[in-house]
Coordinates of C-alpha atoms in Angstrom, one line a residue:
X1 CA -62.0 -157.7 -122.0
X2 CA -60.6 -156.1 -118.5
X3 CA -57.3 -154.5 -118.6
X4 CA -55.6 -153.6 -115.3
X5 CA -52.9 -150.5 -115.8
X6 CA -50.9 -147.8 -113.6
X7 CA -50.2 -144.6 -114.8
X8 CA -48.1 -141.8 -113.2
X9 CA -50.1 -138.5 -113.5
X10 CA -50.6 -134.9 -112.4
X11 CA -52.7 -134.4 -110.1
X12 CA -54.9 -132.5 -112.6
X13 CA -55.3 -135.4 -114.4
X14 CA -55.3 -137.6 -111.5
X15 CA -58.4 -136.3 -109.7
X16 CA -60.3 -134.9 -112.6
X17 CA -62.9 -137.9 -113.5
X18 CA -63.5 -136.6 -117.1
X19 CA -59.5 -135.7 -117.9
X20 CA -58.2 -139.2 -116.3
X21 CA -61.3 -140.8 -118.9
X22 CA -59.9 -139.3 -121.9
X23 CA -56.2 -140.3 -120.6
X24 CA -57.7 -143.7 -120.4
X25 CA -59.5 -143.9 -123.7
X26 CA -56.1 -142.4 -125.6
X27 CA -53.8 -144.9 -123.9
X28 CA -56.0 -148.3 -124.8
X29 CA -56.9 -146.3 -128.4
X30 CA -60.3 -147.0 -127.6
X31 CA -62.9 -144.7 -130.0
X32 CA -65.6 -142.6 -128.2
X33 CA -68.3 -145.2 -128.8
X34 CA -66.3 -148.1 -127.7
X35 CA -68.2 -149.1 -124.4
X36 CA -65.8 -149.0 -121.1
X37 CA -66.1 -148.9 -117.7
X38 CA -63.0 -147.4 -115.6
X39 CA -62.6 -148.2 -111.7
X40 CA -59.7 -146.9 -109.7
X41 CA -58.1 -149.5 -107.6
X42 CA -54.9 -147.8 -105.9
X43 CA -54.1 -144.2 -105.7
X44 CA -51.0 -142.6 -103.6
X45 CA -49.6 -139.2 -104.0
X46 CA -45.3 -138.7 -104.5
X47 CA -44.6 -135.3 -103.3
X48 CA -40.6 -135.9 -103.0
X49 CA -39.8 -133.6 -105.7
X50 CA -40.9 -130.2 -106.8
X51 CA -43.1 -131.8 -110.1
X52 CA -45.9 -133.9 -107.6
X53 CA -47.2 -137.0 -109.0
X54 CA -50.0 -139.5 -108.5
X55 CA -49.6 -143.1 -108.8
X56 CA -52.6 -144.2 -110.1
X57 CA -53.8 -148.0 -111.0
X58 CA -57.1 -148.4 -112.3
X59 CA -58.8 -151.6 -114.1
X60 CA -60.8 -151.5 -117.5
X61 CA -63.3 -153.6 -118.6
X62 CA -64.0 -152.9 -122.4
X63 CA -67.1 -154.7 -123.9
X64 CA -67.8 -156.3 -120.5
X65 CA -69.8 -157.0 -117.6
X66 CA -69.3 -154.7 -114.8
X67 CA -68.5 -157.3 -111.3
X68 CA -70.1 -155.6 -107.8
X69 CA -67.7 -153.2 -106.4
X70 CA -68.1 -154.8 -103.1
X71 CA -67.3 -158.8 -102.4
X72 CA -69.1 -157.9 -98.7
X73 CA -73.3 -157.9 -99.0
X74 CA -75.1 -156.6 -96.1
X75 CA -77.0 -159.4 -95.2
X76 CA -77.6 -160.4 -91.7
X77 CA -79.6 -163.6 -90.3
X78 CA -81.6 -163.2 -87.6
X79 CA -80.0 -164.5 -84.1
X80 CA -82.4 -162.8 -81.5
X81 CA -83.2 -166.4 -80.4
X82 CA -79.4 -167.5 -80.6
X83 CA -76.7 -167.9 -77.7
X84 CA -75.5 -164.9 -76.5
X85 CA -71.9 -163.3 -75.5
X86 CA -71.5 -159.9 -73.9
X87 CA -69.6 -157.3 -75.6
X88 CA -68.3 -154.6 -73.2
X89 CA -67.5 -151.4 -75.4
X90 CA -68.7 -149.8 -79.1
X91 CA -65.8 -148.2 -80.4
X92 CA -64.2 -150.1 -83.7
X93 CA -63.6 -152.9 -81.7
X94 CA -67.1 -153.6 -80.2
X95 CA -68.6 -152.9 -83.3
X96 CA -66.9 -155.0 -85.8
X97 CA -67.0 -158.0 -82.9
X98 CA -70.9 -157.6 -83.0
X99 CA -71.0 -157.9 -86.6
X100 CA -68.8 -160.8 -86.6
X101 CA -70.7 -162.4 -83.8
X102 CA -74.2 -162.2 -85.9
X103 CA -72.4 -163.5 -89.0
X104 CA -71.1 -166.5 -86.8
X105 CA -74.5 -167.0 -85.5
X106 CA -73.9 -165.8 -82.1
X107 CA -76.4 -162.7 -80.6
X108 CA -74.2 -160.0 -79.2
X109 CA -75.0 -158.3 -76.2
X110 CA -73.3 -154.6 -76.4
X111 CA -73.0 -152.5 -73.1
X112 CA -71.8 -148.8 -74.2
X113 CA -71.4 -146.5 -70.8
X114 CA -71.8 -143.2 -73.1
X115 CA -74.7 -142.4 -75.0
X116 CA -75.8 -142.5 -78.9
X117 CA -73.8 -140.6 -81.5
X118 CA -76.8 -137.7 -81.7
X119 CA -77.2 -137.3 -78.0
X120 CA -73.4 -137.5 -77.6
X121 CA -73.0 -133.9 -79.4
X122 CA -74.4 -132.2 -76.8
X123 CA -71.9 -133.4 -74.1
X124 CA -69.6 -132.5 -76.4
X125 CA -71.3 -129.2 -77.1
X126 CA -70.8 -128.6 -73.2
X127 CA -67.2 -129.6 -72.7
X128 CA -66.4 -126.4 -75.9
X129 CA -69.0 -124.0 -74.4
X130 CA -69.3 -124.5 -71.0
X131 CA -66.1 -126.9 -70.0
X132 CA -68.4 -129.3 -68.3
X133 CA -66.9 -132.9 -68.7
X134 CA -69.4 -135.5 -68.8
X135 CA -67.4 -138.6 -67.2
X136 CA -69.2 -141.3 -69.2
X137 CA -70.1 -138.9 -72.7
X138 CA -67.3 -137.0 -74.6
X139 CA -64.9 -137.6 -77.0
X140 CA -63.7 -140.7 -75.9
X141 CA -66.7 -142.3 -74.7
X142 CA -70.1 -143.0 -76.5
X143 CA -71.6 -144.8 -80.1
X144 CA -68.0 -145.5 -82.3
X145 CA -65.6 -144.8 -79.7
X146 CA -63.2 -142.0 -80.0
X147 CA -62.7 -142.1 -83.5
X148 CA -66.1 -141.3 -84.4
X149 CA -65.8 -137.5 -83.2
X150 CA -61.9 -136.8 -83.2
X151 CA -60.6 -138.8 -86.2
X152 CA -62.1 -140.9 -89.0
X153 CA -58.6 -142.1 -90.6
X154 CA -58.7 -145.6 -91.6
X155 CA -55.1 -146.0 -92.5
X156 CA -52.9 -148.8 -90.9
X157 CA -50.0 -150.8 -91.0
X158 CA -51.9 -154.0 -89.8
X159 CA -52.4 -156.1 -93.0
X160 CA -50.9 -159.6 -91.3
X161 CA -53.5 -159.4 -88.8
X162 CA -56.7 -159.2 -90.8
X163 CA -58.4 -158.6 -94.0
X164 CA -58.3 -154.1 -94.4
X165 CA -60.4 -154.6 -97.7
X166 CA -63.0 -156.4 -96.1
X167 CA -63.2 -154.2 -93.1
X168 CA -63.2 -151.1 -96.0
X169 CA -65.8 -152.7 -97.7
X170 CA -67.9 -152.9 -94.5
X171 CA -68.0 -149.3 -94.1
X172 CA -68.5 -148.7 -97.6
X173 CA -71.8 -150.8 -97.5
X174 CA -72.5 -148.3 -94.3
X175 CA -72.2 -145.5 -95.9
X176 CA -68.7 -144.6 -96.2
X177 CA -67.2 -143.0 -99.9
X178 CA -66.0 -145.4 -101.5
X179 CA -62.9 -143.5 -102.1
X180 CA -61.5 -145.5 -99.0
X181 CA -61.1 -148.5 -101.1
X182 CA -59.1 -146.4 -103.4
X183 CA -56.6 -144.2 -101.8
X184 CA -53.7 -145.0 -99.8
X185 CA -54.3 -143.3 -96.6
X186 CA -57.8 -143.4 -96.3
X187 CA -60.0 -141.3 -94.7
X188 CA -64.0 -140.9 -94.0
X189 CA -63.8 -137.7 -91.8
X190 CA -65.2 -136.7 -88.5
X191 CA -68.6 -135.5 -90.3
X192 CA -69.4 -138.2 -92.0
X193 CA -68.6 -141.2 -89.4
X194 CA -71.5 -140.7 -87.2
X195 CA -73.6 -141.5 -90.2
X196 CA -72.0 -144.6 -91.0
X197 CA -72.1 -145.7 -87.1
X198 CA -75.6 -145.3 -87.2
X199 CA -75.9 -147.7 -89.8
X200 CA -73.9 -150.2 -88.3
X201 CA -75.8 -150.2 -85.2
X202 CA -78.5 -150.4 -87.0
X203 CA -77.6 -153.2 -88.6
X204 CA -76.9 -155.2 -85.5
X205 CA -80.8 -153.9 -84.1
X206 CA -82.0 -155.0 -87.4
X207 CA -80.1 -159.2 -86.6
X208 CA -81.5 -159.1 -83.4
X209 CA -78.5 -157.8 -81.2
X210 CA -79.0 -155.7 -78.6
X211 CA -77.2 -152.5 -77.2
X212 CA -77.6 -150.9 -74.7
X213 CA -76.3 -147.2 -73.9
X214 CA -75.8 -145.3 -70.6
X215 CA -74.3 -148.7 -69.4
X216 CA -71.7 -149.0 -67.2
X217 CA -69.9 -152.1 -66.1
X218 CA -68.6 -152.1 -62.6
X219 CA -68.1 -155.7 -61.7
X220 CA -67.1 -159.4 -63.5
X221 CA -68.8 -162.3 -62.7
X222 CA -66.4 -164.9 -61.8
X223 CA -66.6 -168.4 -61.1
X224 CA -63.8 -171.4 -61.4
X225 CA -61.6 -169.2 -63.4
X226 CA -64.0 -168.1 -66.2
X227 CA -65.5 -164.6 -66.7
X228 CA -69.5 -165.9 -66.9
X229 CA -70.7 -162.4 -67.1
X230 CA -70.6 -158.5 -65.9
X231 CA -72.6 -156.2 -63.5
X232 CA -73.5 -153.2 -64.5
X233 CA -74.2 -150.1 -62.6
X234 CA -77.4 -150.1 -62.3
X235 CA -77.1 -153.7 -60.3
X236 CA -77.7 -156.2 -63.6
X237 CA -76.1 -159.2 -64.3
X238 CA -75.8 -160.0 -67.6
X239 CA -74.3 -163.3 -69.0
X240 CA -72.9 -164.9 -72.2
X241 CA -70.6 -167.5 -73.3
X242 CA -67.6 -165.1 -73.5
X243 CA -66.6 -161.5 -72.9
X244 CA -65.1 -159.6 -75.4
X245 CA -63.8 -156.2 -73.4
X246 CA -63.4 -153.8 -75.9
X247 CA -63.3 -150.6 -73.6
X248 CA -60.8 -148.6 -75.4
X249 CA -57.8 -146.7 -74.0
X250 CA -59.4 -144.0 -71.8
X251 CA -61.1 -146.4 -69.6
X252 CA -59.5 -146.2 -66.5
X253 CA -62.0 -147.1 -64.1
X254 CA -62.1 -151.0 -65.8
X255 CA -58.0 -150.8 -65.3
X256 CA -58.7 -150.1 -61.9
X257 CA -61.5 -152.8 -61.7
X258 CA -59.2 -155.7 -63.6
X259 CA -56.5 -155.1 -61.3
X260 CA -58.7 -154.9 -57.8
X261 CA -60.0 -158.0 -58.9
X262 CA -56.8 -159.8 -59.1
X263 CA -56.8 -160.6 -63.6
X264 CA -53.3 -160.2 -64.2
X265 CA -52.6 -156.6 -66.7
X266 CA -49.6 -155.4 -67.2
X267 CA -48.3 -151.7 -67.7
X268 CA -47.1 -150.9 -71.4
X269 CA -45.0 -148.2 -73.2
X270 CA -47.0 -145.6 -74.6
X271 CA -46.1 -142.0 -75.5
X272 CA -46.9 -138.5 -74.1
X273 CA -46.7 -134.5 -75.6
X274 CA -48.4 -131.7 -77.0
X275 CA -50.8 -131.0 -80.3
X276 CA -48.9 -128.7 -82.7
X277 CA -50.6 -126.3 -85.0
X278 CA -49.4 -124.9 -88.2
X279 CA -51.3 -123.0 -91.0
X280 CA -52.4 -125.4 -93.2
X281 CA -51.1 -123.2 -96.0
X282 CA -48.0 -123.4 -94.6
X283 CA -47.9 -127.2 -94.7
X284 CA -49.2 -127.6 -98.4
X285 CA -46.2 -125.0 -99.3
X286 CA -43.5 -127.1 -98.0
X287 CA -45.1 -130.3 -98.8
X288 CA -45.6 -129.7 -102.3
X289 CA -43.3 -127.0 -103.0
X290 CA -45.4 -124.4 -103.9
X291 CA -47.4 -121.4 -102.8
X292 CA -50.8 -122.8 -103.7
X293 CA -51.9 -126.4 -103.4
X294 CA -54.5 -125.5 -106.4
X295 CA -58.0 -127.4 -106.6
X296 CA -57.0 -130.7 -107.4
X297 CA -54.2 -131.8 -104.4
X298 CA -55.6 -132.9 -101.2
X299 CA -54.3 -130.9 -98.0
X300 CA -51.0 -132.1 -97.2
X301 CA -49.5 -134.3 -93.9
X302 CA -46.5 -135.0 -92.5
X303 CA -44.6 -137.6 -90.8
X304 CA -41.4 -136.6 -88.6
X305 CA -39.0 -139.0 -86.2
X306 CA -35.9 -138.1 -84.4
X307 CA -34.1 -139.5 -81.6
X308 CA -33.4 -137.0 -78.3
X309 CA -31.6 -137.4 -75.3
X310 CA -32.0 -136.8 -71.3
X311 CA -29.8 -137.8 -68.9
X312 CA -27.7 -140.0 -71.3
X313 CA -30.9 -141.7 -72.6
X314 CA -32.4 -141.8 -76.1
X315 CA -36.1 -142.1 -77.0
X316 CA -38.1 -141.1 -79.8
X317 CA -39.7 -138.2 -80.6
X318 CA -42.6 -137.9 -83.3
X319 CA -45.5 -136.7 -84.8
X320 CA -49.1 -138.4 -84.3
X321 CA -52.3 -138.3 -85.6
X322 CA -51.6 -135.6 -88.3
X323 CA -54.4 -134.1 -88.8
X324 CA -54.4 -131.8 -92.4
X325 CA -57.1 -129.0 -92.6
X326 CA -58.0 -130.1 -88.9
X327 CA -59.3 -129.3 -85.2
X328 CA -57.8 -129.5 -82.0
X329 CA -60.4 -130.6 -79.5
X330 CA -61.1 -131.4 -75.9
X331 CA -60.9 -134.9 -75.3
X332 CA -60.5 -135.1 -71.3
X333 CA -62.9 -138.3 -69.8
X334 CA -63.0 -136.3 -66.4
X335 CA -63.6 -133.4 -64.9
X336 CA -60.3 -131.6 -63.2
X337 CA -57.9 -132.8 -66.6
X338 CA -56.7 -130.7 -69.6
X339 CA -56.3 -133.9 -72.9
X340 CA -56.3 -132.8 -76.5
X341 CA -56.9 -134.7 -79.7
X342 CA -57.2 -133.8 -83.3
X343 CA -59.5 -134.5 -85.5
X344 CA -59.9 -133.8 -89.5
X345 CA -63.6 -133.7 -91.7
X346 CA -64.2 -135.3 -95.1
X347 CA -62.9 -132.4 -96.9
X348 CA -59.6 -131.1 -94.7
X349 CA -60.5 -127.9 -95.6
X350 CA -59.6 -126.1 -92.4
X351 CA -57.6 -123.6 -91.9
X352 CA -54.7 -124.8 -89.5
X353 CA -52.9 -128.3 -89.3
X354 CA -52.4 -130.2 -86.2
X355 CA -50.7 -133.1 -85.1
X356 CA -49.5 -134.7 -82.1
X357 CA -45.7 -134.4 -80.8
X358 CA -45.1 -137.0 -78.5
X359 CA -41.8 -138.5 -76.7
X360 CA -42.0 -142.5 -76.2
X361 CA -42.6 -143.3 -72.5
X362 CA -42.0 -146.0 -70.3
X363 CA -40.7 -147.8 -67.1
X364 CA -38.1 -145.7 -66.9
X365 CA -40.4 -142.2 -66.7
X366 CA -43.4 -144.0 -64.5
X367 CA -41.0 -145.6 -61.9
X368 CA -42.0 -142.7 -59.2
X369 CA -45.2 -145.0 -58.8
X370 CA -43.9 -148.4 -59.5
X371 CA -45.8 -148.7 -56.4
X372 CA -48.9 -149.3 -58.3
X373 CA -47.8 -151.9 -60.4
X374 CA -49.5 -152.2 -63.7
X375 CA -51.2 -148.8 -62.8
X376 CA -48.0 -146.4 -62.7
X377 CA -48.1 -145.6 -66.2
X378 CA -51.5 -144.4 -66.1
X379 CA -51.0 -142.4 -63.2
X380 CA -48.2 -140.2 -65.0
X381 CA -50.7 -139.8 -67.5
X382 CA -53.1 -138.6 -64.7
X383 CA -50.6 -136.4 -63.2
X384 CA -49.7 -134.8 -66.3
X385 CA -53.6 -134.0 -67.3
X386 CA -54.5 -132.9 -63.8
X387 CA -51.3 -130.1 -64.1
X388 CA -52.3 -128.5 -67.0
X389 CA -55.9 -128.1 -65.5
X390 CA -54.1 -126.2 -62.7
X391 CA -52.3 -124.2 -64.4
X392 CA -54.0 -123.4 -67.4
X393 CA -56.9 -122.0 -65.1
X394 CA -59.2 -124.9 -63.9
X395 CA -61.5 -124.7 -67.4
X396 CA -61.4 -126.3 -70.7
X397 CA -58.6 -123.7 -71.5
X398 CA -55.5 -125.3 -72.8
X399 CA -52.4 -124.2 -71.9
X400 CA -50.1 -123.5 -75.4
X401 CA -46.8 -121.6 -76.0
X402 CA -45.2 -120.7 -79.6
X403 CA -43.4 -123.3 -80.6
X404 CA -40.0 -120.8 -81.1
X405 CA -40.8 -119.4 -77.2
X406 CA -40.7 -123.3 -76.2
X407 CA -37.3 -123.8 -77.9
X408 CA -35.7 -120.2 -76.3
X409 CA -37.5 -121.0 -72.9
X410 CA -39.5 -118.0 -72.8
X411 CA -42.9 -117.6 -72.3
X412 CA -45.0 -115.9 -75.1
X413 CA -46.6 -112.7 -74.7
X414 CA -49.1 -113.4 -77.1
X415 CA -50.4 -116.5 -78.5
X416 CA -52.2 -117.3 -82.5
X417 CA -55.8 -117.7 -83.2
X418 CA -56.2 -121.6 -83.3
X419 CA -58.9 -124.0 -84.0
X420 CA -59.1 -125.0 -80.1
X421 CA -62.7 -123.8 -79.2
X422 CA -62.2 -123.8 -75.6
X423 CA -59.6 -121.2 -76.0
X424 CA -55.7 -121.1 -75.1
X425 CA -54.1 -119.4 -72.3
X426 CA -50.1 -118.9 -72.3
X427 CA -48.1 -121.4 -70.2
X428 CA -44.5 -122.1 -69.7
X429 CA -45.3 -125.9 -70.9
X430 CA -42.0 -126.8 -69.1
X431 CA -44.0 -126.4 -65.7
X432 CA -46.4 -128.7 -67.0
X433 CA -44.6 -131.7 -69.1
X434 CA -41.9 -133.6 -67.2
X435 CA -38.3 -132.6 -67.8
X436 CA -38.0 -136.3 -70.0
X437 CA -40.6 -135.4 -72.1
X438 CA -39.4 -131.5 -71.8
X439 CA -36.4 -131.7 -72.9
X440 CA -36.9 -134.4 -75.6
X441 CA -39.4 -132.4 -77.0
X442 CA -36.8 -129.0 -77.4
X443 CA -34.5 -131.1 -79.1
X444 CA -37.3 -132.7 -81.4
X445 CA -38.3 -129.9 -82.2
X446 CA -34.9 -128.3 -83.3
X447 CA -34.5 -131.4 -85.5
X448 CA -37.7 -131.2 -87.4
X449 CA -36.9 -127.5 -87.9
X450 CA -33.9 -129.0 -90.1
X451 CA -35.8 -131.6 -91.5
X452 CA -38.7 -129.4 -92.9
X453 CA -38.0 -125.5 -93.3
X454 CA -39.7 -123.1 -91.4
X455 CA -41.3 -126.0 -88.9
X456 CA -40.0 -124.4 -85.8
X457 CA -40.9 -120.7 -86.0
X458 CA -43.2 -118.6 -83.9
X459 CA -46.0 -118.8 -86.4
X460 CA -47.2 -122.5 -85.0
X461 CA -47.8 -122.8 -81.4
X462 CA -48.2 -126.4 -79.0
X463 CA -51.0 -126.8 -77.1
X464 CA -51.2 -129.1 -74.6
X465 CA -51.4 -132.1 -73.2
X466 CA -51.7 -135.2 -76.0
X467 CA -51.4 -138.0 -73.0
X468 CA -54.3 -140.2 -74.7
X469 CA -51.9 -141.2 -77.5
X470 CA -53.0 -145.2 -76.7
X471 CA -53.3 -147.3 -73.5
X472 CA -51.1 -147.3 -71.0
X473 CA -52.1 -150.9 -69.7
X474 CA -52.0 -154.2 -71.8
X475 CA -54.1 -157.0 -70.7
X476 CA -52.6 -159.9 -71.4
X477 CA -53.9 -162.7 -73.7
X478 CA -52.6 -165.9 -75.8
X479 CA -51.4 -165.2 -78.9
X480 CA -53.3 -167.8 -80.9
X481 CA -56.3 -168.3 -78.9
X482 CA -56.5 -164.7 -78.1
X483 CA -57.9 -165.1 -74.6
X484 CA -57.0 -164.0 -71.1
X485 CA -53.9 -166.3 -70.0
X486 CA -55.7 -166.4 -65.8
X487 CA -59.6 -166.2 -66.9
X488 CA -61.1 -168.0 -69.2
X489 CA -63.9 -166.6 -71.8
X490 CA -62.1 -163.0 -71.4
X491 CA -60.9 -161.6 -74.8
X492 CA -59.2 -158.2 -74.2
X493 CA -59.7 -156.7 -77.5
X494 CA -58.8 -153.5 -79.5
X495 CA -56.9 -150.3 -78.5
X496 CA -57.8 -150.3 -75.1
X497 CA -56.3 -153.9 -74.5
X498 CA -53.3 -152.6 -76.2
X499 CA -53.6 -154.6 -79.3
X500 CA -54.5 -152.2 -81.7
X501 CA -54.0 -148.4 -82.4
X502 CA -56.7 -146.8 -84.9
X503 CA -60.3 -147.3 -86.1
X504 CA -59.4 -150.5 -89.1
X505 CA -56.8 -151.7 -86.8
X506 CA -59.4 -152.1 -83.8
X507 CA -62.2 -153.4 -86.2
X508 CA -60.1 -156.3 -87.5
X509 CA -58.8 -157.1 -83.7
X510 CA -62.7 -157.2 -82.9
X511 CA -63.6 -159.9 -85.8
X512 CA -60.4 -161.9 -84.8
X513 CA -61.5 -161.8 -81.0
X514 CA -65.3 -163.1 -81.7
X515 CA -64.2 -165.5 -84.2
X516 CA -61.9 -167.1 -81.5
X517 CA -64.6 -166.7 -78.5
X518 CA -67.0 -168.4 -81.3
X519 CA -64.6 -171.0 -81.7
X520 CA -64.1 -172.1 -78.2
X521 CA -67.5 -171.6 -76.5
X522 CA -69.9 -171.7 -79.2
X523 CA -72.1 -174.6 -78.1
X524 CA -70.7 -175.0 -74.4
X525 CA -72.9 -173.1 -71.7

């Protein structure tokens, strides 16, 4: 017999395997001996009032067969000997796309300028310690994209636009805790993801795919129309029946290249600001209205919006990429640029919180260099980066200010210890950020101290700049066939593209993307 129930329980109940058993057991009346077999299927955390909560639903099977926890089986045919398509990219995206390609019976080609997620720590190694940018290995570029060193949330709002279980249930058979198929905002953690990479690229070896690292494209192949194939830097061609560019949002150069060669893209809104950094202490205290989370809760987030004004005109202005028990790390793609990112580990058991602050951006705020077309918003991303390297002293150095300092418009005499390896150096950050994100940002700021008490004091600081919040370019593509409008067998794909905006999010854009290249091309040379 399988039951399916939802409970509403404390948190020590909640999270302790043994208590929530014997809640279980005493709820169905089942006797000690009576065999059952409890597996959690949802799990969300209520914090709105002072007595915290856990929704919990779980099913029961009593006296009964135990089904697979996963409906996905890691089983891969071998297509080493099958067409081929080229896959430009190994973030989310790239991956998933390769995996979808091998199920479809398609061998994917991958071409990954950075390098392998072991030899990529010791780029990043340099960037902290020696504030030496490799342009084509860092944070944003390498095995698993940017996510795989600076994030590891899996949470999104993109259910209409893919299976999430199945993409969950991927990673689980990767590697990942299978916690992620439980929780509501799940999360593998920055330590753990290079682990389950590795698997996935091993995985696509294993099928007979190929990939190839330090690979950088530099030119399409074009002929009547279609994309046949890309150069890479070292002079290759390489062809396949389609191209799935899934570059991610950082990669300006193949902007640049897209737009040179005449394939229409088209500039997009994104949004530009700061990191902030709290105590994490300080977070879990407001969050759960107490001094001491206690063993059981997980460190706390937070989600803040408001609306600001300059010059008569109202944008947003709100938090990003929270990152509970976090880091703040370097994530410029070139040397002479100041970017930060946060990113959080399995256990959020840091000491500070960070998140981004950002103020929406568009037309509006890039039309000093309408000049360069689809191009202008990156360039005021550009401009903003190459500022802070300036003036927080031409290093890694980031420039930050207490967040109270910011608000008063003075400059802080002394700044907090913070998570931000490189180190921090104390910056009017009014120099650096433009007076429409400036001045947005004050009034966010004052707001949020309203909205959460205590927020805006001098005891959290902004460091700066958070410009990579996601591309500033779309590429245009159908909406049902997903392909390039101008050039046939291009599929802009992922975050990069500008349809997509986290790891699960990207890795169900890259299955769509293959499935529709597969669909079109599959058979036709």
């Amino acid at each position: 017999m399988k039951k399916t129930l939802e409970w509403v329980l404390p948190p020590e109940v909640a999270y302790d395997d043994i208590r929530f058993e014997q809640e279980v057991r005493t709820q169905l009346r089942l006797t000690p001996d009576t065999p059952a077999f409890i597996r959690k299927i949802r799990r969300s955390i209520d914090a709105r009032s002072r007595q915290i909560k856990v929704n919990l639903a779980a099913d029961v099977y009593i006296n009964e067969p135990i089904p697979p926890l996963l409906s996905f089986e890691k089983s891969y045919t071998d297509v080493s000997k099958k067409d081929q398509a080229v896959i430009v990219g190994f973030g989310p995206a790239g991956m998933f796309a390769a995996l979808r390609l091998i199920e479809m019976g398609i061998k994917p080609i991958v071409l990954e300028r950075g390098k392998d997620v072991r030899n990529r720590r010791r780029d990043l190694a340099a960037i902290t310690k020696d504030h030496v940018v490799n342009p084509d290995s860092n944070y944003c570029f390498g095995e698993g994209g940017a996510g795989t060193y600076s994030d590891g949330k899996l949470y999104t709002r993109s259910k209409k636009r893919g299976d999430v279980r199945r993409i969950l249930e991927i990673l689980v058979a990767h590697g990942a805790t299978s916690e992620i198929l439980v929780d509501a905002h799940p999360h593998i953690g920055t330590n753990k993801l290079p682990q389950v990479v590795t698997a996935i690229r091993e995985s696509i070896l294993e099928a007979g795919g190929e990939i190839r690292f330090d690979t950088k494209v530099t030119d399409f192949i074009l002929k009547d129309g279609e994309m046949r194939g890309v150069v890479t830097h070292q002079g290759e061609k390489i062809e396949g029946l389609g191209i799935i560019l899934a570059t991610g949002h950082s990669a300006r150069d193949i902007f640049e290249l897209l737009h040179t060669r005449n394939i229409l893209i088209e500039a997009k809104p994104f949004a530009m600001g700061v990191r902030v950094e709290h105590q994490q202490q300080f977070i879990d205290s407001v969050q759960y209205h107490c001094a001491v989370r206690g063993n059981y809760l997980p460190a706390a987030s937070y989600s803040l919006v408001a609306q600001a004004r300059y010059k008569g005109v109202e944008k947003g202005v709100f938090s990003f990429c929270m990152c509970p028990g976090g880091y703040i790390v370097p994530a410029a793609t070139a040397p002479g640029e100041i970017v930060v990112n946060g990113m959080s580990p399995s256990r959020r058991d840091g000491q500070f919180a960070n998140s981004g602050m950002v103020v929406s951006v568009d037309e509006a705020d890039w039309k000093p260099y309408e000049k360069l077309g689809p191009l202008a918003g990156l360039q005021i991303q550009k401009v903003l980066e190459q500022t802070a390297f300036q003036l927080a002293g031409q290093t890694q150095t980031a420039p930050a200010q207490r967040l109270q300092d910011y608000v008063n418009g003075k400059i802080s005499s002394s700044l907090l210890p913070t998570s931000y390896q490189p180190g921090l150096v104390s910056v009017d950050m009014t120099t650096i950020l433009p007076p429409s994100i400036a001045v947005r940002l004050r009034e966010g700021l004052k707001v949020f101290g309203k909205q959460m008490k205590g927020y805006l004091t001098n005891e959290a600081q902004m460091v700066g700049v958070e410009s990579r919040t996601s591309s500033p370019v779309r590429i245009p593509r159908d909406k049902e066939t997903l392909e390039h409008p101008q050039i046939k067998r291009l599929f802009p794909c992922g975050e990069g593209a500008g349809y997509a905006g986290g790891i699960v999010s990207a890795a169900m854009d890259g299955e769509r993307c293959a499935e529709q290249l597969v669909a079109h091309y599959q058979n036709k040379k």
